[in-house]
Coordinates of C-alpha atoms in Angstrom, one line a residue:
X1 CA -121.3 -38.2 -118.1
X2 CA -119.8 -40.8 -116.2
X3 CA -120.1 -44.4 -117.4
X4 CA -120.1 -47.1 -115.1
X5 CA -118.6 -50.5 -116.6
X6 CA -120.4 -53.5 -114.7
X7 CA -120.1 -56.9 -116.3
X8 CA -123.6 -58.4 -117.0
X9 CA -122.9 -61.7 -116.0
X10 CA -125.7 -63.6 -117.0
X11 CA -127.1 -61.1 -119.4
X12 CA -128.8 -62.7 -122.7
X13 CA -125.9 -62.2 -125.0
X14 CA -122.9 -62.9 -122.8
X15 CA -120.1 -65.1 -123.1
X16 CA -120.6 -66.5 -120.4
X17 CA -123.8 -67.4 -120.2
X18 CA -123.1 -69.3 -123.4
X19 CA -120.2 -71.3 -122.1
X20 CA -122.4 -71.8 -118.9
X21 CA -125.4 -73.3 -121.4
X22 CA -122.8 -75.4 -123.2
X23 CA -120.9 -77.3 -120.6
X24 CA -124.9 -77.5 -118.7
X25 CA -125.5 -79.5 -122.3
X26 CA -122.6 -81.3 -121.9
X27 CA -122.6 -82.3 -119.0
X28 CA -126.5 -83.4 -118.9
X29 CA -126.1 -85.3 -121.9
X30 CA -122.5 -87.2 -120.6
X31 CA -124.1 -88.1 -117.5
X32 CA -127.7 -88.8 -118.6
X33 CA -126.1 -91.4 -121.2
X34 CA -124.2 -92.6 -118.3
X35 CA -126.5 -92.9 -116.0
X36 CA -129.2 -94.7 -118.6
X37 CA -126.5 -97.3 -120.1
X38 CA -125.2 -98.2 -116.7
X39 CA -128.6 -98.8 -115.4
X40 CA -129.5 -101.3 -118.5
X41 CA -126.2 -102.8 -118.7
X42 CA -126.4 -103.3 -114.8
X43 CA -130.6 -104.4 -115.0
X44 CA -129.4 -106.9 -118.3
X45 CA -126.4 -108.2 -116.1
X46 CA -128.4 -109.0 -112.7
X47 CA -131.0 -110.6 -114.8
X48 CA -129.0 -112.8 -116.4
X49 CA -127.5 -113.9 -113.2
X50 CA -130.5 -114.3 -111.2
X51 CA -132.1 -116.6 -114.4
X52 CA -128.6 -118.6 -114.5
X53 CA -129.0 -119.2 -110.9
X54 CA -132.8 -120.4 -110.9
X55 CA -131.9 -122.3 -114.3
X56 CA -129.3 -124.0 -111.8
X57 CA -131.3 -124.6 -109.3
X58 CA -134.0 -125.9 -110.9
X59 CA -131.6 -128.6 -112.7
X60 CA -130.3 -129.5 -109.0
X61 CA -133.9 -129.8 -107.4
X62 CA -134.5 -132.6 -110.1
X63 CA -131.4 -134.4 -109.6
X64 CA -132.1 -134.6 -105.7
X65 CA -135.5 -135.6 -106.2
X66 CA -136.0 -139.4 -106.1
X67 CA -139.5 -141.0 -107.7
X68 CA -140.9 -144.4 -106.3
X69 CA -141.8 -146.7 -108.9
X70 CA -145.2 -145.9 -107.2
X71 CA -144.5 -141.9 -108.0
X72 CA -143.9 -141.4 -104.5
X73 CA -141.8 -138.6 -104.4
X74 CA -138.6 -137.7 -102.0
X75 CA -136.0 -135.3 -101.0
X76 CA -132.7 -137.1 -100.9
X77 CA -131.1 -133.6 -99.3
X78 CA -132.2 -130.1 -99.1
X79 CA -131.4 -127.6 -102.0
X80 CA -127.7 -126.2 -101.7
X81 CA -129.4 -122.6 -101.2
X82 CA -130.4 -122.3 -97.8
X83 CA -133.0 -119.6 -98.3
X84 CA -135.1 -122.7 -99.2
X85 CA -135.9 -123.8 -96.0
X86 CA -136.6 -120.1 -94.2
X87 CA -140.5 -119.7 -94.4
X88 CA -141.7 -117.2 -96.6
X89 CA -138.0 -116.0 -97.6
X90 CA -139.1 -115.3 -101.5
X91 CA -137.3 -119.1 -102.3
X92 CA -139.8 -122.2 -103.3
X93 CA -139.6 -125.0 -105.4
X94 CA -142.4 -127.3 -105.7
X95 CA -142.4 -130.7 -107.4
X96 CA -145.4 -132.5 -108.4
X97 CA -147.0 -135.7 -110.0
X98 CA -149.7 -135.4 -112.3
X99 CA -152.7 -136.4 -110.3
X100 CA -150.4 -137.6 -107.7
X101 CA -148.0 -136.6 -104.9
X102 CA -146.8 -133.6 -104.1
X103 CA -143.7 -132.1 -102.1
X104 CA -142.4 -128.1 -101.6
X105 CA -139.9 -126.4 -100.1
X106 CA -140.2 -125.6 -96.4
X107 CA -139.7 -121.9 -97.5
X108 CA -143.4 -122.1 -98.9
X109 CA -145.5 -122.2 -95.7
X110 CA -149.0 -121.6 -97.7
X111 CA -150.0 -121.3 -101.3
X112 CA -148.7 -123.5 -104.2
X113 CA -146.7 -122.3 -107.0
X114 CA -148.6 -122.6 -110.6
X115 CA -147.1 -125.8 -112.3
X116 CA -148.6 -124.3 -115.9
X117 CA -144.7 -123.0 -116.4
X118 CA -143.5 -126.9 -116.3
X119 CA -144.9 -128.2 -119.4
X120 CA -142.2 -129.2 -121.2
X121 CA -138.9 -131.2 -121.0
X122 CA -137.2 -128.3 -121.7
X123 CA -136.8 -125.6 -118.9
X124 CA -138.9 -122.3 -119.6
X125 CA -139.6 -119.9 -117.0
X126 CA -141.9 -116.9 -116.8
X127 CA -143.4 -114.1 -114.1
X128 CA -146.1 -115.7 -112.2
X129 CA -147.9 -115.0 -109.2
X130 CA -146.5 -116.9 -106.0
X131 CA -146.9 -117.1 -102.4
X132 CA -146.3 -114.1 -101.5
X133 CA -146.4 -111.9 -104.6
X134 CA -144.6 -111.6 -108.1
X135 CA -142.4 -114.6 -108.9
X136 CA -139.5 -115.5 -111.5
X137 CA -140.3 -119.4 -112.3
X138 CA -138.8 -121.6 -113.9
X139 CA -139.6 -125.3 -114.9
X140 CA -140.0 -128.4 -116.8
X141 CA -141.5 -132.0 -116.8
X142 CA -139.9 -135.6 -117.0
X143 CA -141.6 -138.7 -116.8
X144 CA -142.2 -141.1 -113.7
X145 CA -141.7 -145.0 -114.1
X146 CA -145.4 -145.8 -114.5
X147 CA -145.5 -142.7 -117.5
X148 CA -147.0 -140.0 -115.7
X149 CA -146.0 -136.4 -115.9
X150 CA -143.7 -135.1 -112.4
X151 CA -143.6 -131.0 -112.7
X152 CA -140.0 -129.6 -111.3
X153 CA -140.6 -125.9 -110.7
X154 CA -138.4 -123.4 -108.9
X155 CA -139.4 -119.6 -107.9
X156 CA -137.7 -116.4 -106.4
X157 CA -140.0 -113.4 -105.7
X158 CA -139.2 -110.8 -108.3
X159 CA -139.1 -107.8 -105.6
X160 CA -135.3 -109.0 -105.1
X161 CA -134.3 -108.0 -108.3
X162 CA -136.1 -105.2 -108.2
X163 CA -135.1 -103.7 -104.9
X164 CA -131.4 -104.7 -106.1
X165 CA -132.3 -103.0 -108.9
X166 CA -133.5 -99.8 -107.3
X167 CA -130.5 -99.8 -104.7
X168 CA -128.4 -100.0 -107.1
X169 CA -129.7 -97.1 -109.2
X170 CA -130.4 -94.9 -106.5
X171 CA -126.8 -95.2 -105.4
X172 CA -126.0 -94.8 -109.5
X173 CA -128.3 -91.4 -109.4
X174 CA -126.8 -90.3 -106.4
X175 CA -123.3 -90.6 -107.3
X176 CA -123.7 -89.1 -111.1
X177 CA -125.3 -86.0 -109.3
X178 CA -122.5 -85.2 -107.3
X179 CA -120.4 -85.6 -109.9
X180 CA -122.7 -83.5 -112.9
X181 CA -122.5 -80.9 -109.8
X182 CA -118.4 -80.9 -109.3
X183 CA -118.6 -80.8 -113.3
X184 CA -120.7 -77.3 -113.3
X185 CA -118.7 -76.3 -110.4
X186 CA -115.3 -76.8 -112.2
X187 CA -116.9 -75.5 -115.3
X188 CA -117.8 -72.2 -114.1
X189 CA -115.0 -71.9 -112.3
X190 CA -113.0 -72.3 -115.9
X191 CA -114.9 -69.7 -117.4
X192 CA -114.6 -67.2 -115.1
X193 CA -111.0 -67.8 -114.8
X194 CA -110.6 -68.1 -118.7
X195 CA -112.6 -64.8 -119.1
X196 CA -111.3 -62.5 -116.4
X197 CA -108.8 -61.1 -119.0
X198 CA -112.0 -59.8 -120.7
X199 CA -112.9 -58.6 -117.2
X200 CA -109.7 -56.4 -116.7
X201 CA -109.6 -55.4 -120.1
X202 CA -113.3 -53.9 -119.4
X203 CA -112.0 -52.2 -116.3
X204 CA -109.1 -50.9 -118.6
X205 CA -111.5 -49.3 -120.9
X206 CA -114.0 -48.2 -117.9
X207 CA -110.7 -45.9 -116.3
X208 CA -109.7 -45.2 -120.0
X209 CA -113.4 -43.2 -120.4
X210 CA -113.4 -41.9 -116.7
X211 CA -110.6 -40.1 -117.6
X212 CA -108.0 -42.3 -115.0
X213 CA -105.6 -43.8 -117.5
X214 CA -104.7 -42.7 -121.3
X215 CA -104.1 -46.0 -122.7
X216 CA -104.6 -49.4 -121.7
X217 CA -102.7 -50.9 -118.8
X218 CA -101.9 -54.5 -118.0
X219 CA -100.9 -57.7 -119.4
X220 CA -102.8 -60.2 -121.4
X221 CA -103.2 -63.4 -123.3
X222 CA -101.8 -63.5 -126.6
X223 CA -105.7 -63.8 -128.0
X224 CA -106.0 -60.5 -126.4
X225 CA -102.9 -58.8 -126.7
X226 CA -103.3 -57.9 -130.1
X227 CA -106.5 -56.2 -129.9
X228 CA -105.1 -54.4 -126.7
X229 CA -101.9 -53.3 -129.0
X230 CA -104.3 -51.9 -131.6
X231 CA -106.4 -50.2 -129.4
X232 CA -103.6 -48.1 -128.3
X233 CA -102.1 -47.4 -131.6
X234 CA -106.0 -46.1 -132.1
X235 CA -106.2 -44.0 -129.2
X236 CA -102.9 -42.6 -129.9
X237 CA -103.5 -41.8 -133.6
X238 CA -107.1 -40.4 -132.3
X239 CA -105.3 -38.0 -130.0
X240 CA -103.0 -36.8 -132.2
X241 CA -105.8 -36.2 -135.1
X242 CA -107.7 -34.1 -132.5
X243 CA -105.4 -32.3 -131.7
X244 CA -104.3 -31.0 -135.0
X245 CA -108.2 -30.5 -135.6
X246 CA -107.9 -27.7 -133.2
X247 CA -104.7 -26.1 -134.4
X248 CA -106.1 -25.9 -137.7
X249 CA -109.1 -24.3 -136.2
X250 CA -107.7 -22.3 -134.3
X251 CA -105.1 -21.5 -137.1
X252 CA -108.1 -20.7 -139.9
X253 CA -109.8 -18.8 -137.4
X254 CA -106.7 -16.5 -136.8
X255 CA -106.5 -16.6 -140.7
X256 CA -109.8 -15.4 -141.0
X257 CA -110.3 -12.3 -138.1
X258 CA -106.9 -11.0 -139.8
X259 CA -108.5 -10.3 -143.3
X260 CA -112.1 -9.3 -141.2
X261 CA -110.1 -6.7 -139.2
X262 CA -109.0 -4.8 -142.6
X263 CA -112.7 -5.3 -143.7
X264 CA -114.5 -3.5 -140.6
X265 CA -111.4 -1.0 -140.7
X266 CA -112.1 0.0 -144.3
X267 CA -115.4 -0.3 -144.0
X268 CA -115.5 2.3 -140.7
X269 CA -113.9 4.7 -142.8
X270 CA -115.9 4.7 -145.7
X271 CA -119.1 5.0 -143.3
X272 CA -117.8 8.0 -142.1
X273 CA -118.3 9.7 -145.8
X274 CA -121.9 10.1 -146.6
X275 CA -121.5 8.9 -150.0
X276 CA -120.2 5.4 -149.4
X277 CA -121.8 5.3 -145.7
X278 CA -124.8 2.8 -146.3
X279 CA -122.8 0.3 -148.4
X280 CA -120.0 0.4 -145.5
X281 CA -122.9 -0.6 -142.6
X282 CA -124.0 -3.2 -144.7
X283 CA -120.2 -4.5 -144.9
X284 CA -119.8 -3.7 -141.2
X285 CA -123.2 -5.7 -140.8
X286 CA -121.6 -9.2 -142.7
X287 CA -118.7 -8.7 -140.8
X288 CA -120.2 -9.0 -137.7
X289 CA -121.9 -11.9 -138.4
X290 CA -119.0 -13.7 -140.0
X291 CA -117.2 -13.1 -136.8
X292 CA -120.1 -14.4 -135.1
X293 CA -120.0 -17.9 -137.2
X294 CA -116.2 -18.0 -137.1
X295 CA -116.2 -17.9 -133.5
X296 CA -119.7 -20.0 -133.0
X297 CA -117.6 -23.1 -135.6
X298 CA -114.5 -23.0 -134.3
X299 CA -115.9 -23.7 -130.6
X300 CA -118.2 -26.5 -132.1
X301 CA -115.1 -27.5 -133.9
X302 CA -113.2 -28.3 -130.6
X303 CA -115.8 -29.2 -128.5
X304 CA -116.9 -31.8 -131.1
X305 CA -113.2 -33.4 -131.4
X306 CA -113.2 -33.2 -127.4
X307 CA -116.4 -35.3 -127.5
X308 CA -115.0 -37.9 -129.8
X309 CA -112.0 -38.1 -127.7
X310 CA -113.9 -39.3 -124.8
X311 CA -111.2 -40.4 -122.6
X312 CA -110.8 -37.6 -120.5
X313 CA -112.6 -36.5 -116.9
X314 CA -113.0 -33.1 -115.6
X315 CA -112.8 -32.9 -111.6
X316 CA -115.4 -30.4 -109.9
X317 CA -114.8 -28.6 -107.7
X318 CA -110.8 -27.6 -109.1
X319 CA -112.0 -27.1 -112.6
X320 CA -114.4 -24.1 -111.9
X321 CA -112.1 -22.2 -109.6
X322 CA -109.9 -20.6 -112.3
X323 CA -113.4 -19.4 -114.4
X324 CA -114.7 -18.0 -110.6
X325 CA -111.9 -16.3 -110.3
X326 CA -111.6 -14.7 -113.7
X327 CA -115.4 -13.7 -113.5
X328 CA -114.7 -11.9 -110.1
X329 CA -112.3 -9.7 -112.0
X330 CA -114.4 -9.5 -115.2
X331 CA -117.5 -8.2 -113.4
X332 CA -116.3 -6.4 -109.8
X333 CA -119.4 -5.4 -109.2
X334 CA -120.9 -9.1 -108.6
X335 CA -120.5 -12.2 -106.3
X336 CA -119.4 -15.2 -107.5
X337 CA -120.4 -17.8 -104.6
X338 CA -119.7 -21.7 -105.3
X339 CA -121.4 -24.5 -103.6
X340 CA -119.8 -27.9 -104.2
X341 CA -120.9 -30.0 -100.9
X342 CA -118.6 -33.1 -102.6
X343 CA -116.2 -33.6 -105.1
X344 CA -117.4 -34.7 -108.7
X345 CA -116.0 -35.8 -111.3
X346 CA -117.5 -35.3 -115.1
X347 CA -116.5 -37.1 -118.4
X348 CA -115.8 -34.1 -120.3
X349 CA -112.8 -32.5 -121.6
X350 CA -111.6 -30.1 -119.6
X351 CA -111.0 -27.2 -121.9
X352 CA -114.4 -27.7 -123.0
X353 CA -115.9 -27.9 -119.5
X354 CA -114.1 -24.1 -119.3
X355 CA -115.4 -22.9 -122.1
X356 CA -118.8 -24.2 -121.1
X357 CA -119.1 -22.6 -117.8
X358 CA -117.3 -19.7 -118.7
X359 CA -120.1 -18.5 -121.2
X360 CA -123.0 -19.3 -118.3
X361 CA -121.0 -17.5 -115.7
X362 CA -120.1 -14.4 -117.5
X363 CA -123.9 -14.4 -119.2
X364 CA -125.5 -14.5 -115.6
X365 CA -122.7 -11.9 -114.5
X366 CA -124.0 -9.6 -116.8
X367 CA -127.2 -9.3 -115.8
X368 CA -127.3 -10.3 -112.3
X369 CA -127.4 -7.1 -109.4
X370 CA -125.5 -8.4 -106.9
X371 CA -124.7 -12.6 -106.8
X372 CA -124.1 -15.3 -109.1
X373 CA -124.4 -18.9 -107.1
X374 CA -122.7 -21.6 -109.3
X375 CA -123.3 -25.2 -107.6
X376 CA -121.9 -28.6 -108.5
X377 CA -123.6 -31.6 -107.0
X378 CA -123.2 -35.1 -107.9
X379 CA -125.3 -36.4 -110.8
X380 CA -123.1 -35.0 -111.8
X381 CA -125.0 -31.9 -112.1
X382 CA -124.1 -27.9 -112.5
X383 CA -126.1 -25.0 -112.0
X384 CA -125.6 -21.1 -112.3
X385 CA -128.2 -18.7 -110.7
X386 CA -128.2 -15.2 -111.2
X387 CA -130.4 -12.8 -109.3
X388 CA -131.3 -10.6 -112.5
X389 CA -134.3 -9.7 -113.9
X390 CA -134.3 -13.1 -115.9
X391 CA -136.3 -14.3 -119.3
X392 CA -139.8 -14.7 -120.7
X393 CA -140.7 -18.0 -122.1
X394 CA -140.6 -16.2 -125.3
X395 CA -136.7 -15.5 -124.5
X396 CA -135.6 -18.5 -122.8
X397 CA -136.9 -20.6 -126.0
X398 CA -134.7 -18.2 -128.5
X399 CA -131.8 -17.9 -125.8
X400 CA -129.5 -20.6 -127.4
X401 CA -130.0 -18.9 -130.8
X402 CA -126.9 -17.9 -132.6
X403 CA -126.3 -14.1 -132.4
X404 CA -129.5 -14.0 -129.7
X405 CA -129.3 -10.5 -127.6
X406 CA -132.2 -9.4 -126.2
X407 CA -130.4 -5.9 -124.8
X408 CA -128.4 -4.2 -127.7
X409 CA -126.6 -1.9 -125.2
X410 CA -125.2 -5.1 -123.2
X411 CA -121.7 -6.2 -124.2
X412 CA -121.6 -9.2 -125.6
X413 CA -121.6 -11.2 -128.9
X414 CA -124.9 -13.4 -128.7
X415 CA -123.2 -16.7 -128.7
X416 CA -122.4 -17.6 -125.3
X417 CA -125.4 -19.4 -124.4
X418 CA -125.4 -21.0 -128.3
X419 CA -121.8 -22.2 -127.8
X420 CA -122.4 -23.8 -123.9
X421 CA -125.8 -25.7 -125.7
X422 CA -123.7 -27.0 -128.6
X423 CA -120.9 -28.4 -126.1
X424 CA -123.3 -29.6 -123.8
X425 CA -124.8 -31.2 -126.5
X426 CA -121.4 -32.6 -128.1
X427 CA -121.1 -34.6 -124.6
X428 CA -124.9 -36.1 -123.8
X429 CA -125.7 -33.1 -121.6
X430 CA -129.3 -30.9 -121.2
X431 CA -129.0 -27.2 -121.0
X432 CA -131.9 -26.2 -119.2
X433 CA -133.1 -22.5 -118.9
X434 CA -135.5 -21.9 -116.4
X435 CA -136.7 -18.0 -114.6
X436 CA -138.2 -18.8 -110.9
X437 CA -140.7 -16.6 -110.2
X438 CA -139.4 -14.4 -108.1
X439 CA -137.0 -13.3 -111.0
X440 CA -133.1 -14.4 -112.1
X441 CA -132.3 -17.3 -114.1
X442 CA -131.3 -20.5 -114.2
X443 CA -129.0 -22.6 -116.1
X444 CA -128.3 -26.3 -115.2
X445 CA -126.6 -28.9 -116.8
X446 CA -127.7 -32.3 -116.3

């Protein structure tokens, strides 16, 4: 039957679905290491420079602020930053004496900034709570004229490093997407385009079975081109092997019916004297059914090595019209109608496809009265209908016996119906024998 090539593109074991998994690998692990190592390089970097800038600041708040030898504290000019003095901006300092005075920047409106983080000469900082939410402080202490402690402290609200943060991986996120996508994109589109030979060659081979083209056509890469070139030489040598299968069988069969022919000749003649008249039907008897196997082998001989062949297509209606027309002359006395509403075509040789509906049609010819209806739809599907008297259960089920004849005074050798089974069977076909009920039979191939 016909076989119908379709790549399965993403089917479990293709190639590309493979190549498709693998660059998807790739490409997630390129651009998740990416995208993790730019965001903690860029979070490590922005860090660093908003805690060099606060370390800065802080370190210039203490240089502008001027201590009384009373401890009275004073701004001698506002802080470089002027975020400083825009209320609630996220910006404060705060400087205060132990027990004593206190100033802030004008930023800080309410609150007080916790001076625990300035307990040291040296500058420490920390995340505290502030004004108006999570801060970054930093501080430290000196000393006022009279001894007592002054606390310099400086503090940004941590939501702008997060937010800068965030922006900036967002943007990151957004940007590595697009470009894992134009990765897949470029990706598939190198696999399709690196395995389309494999797509043509499948084509090649699809019209090499359907019977279209006897070798394979086209050019291809030299990874491919080789196996192409072989392929050839195979189908080639295949050809030529088949067909010297079926000279030789049709050469040992000639062989054969030569010797046979003396046989049954001798052997009529000594049936016709009464001494030697019952070993001579038993000859005649084994003669028969040697001629009976030799014919039944050598057409399961061909239609096997037709099978194997596979490469050629039979085209329905054309093929039958030939056999119809032979049958009209073999049996005069009986129709031979054909209904083919559309033309099909068949993956079978078509020598064997002759031999095959030759045996159905000149069976039902045999016994039909009047009409023999061979049809050919698609399927493909055939199907010969006689209007005889047609078969028994019993019958149809020994029908496709070798040297089956249920009428001794019909013409015939008892291996027509064997010989269509066997080549049906040689090509994936079903012989079916059925008898409607209002009588005749039919045969259908499927």
């Amino acid at each position: 039957m016909k076989r119908v090539l379709i790549p399965a593109r993403f089917a479990a074991h293709s190639l590309r679905l493979r190549f498709l998994l693998a660059i998807l690998l790739w490409v997630a692990l390129g651009i998740g290491g990416i995208w993790y190592s730019a965001t903690r390089v860029f979070t490590r970097h922005i860090e660093a420079q908003y805690h060099d800038e606060l370390y800065g600041h802080v370190r210039e708040l203490a240089g502008l602020v001027n201590i009384s030898k009373d401890s009275h504290l004073s701004l001698s000019r506002p802080l470089s930053d002027p975020r400083y003095l825009e209320p609630k901006s996220g910006y404060y300092w705060q400087v205060s004496v132990h027990k004593g005075d206190r100033i802030h920047s004008a930023s800080m409106v309410h609150g007080e900034i916790d001076e625990d983080i300035a307990h040291s000469p040296q500058i420490f900082h920390s995340i505290d709570n502030g004004p108006t939410g999570k801060t970054i402080a930093y501080g430290f202490t000196r000393f006022t004229p009279d001894g007592r402690i002054v606390h310099y402290v400086i503090a940004v609200d941590k939501r702008y490093l997060d937010q800068t943060i965030a922006s900036f991986t967002r943007e990151l996120t957004m940007w590595l997407t697009a470009l894992a996508a134009a990765l897949l994109i470029t990706g598939y589109a190198v696999v399709l385009f690196g395995l389309r030979p494999l797509n043509r060659l499948a084509t090649a081979i699809g019209q090499l079975r359907e019977g279209t083209s006897a070798r394979l056509e086209g050019a291809y890469p030299s990874e491919i081109a080789p196996l192409v070139e072989d392929l050839n030489a195979y189908i080639a040598g295949n050809e030529a092997v088949i067909e010297r299968a079926r000279v030789e069988a049709g050469n040992l069969a000639h062989g054969l019916r030569t010797p046979l022919a003396v046989i049954t000749d001798e052997a009529e003649r000594l049936a016709r004297q009464p001494e030697s008249a019952r070993a001579a039907r038993a000859l005649l008897d084994q003669a028969h059914v040697m001629v009976q196997q030799i014919d039944f082998r050598l057409a399961r001989t061909r239609s096997a090595a037709g099978a194997r062949a596979s490469l050629r297509v039979s085209h329905l209606p054309e093929a039958v019209l030939p056999i119809l027309s032979a049958m009209r002359k073999l049996h005069p006395d009986c129709a031979f109608d054909l209904s083919a509403p559309a033309p099909v075509r068949m993956a079978i040789d078509p020598v064997d496809l002759s031999e095959l509906v030759s045996n159905l049609l000149d069976n039902a010819g045999k016994w039909a009265r009047r009409r023999v209806v061979l049809t050919v739809a698609e399927g493909p599907r055939i199907r010969v209908e006689d209007d005889g008297p047609g078969m028994s259960g019993e019958q149809i089920a020994r029908a496709c016996e070798i040297g089956s004849r249920f009428d001794p005074d019909m013409p015939g050798s008892g291996l027509g119906l064997a010989i269509a089974r066997d080549i049906a069977e040689a090509y994936g076909l079903t012989l079916r024998l059925s008898s409607p009920p209002g009588g005749g039979l039919v045969a259908e191939l499927a």
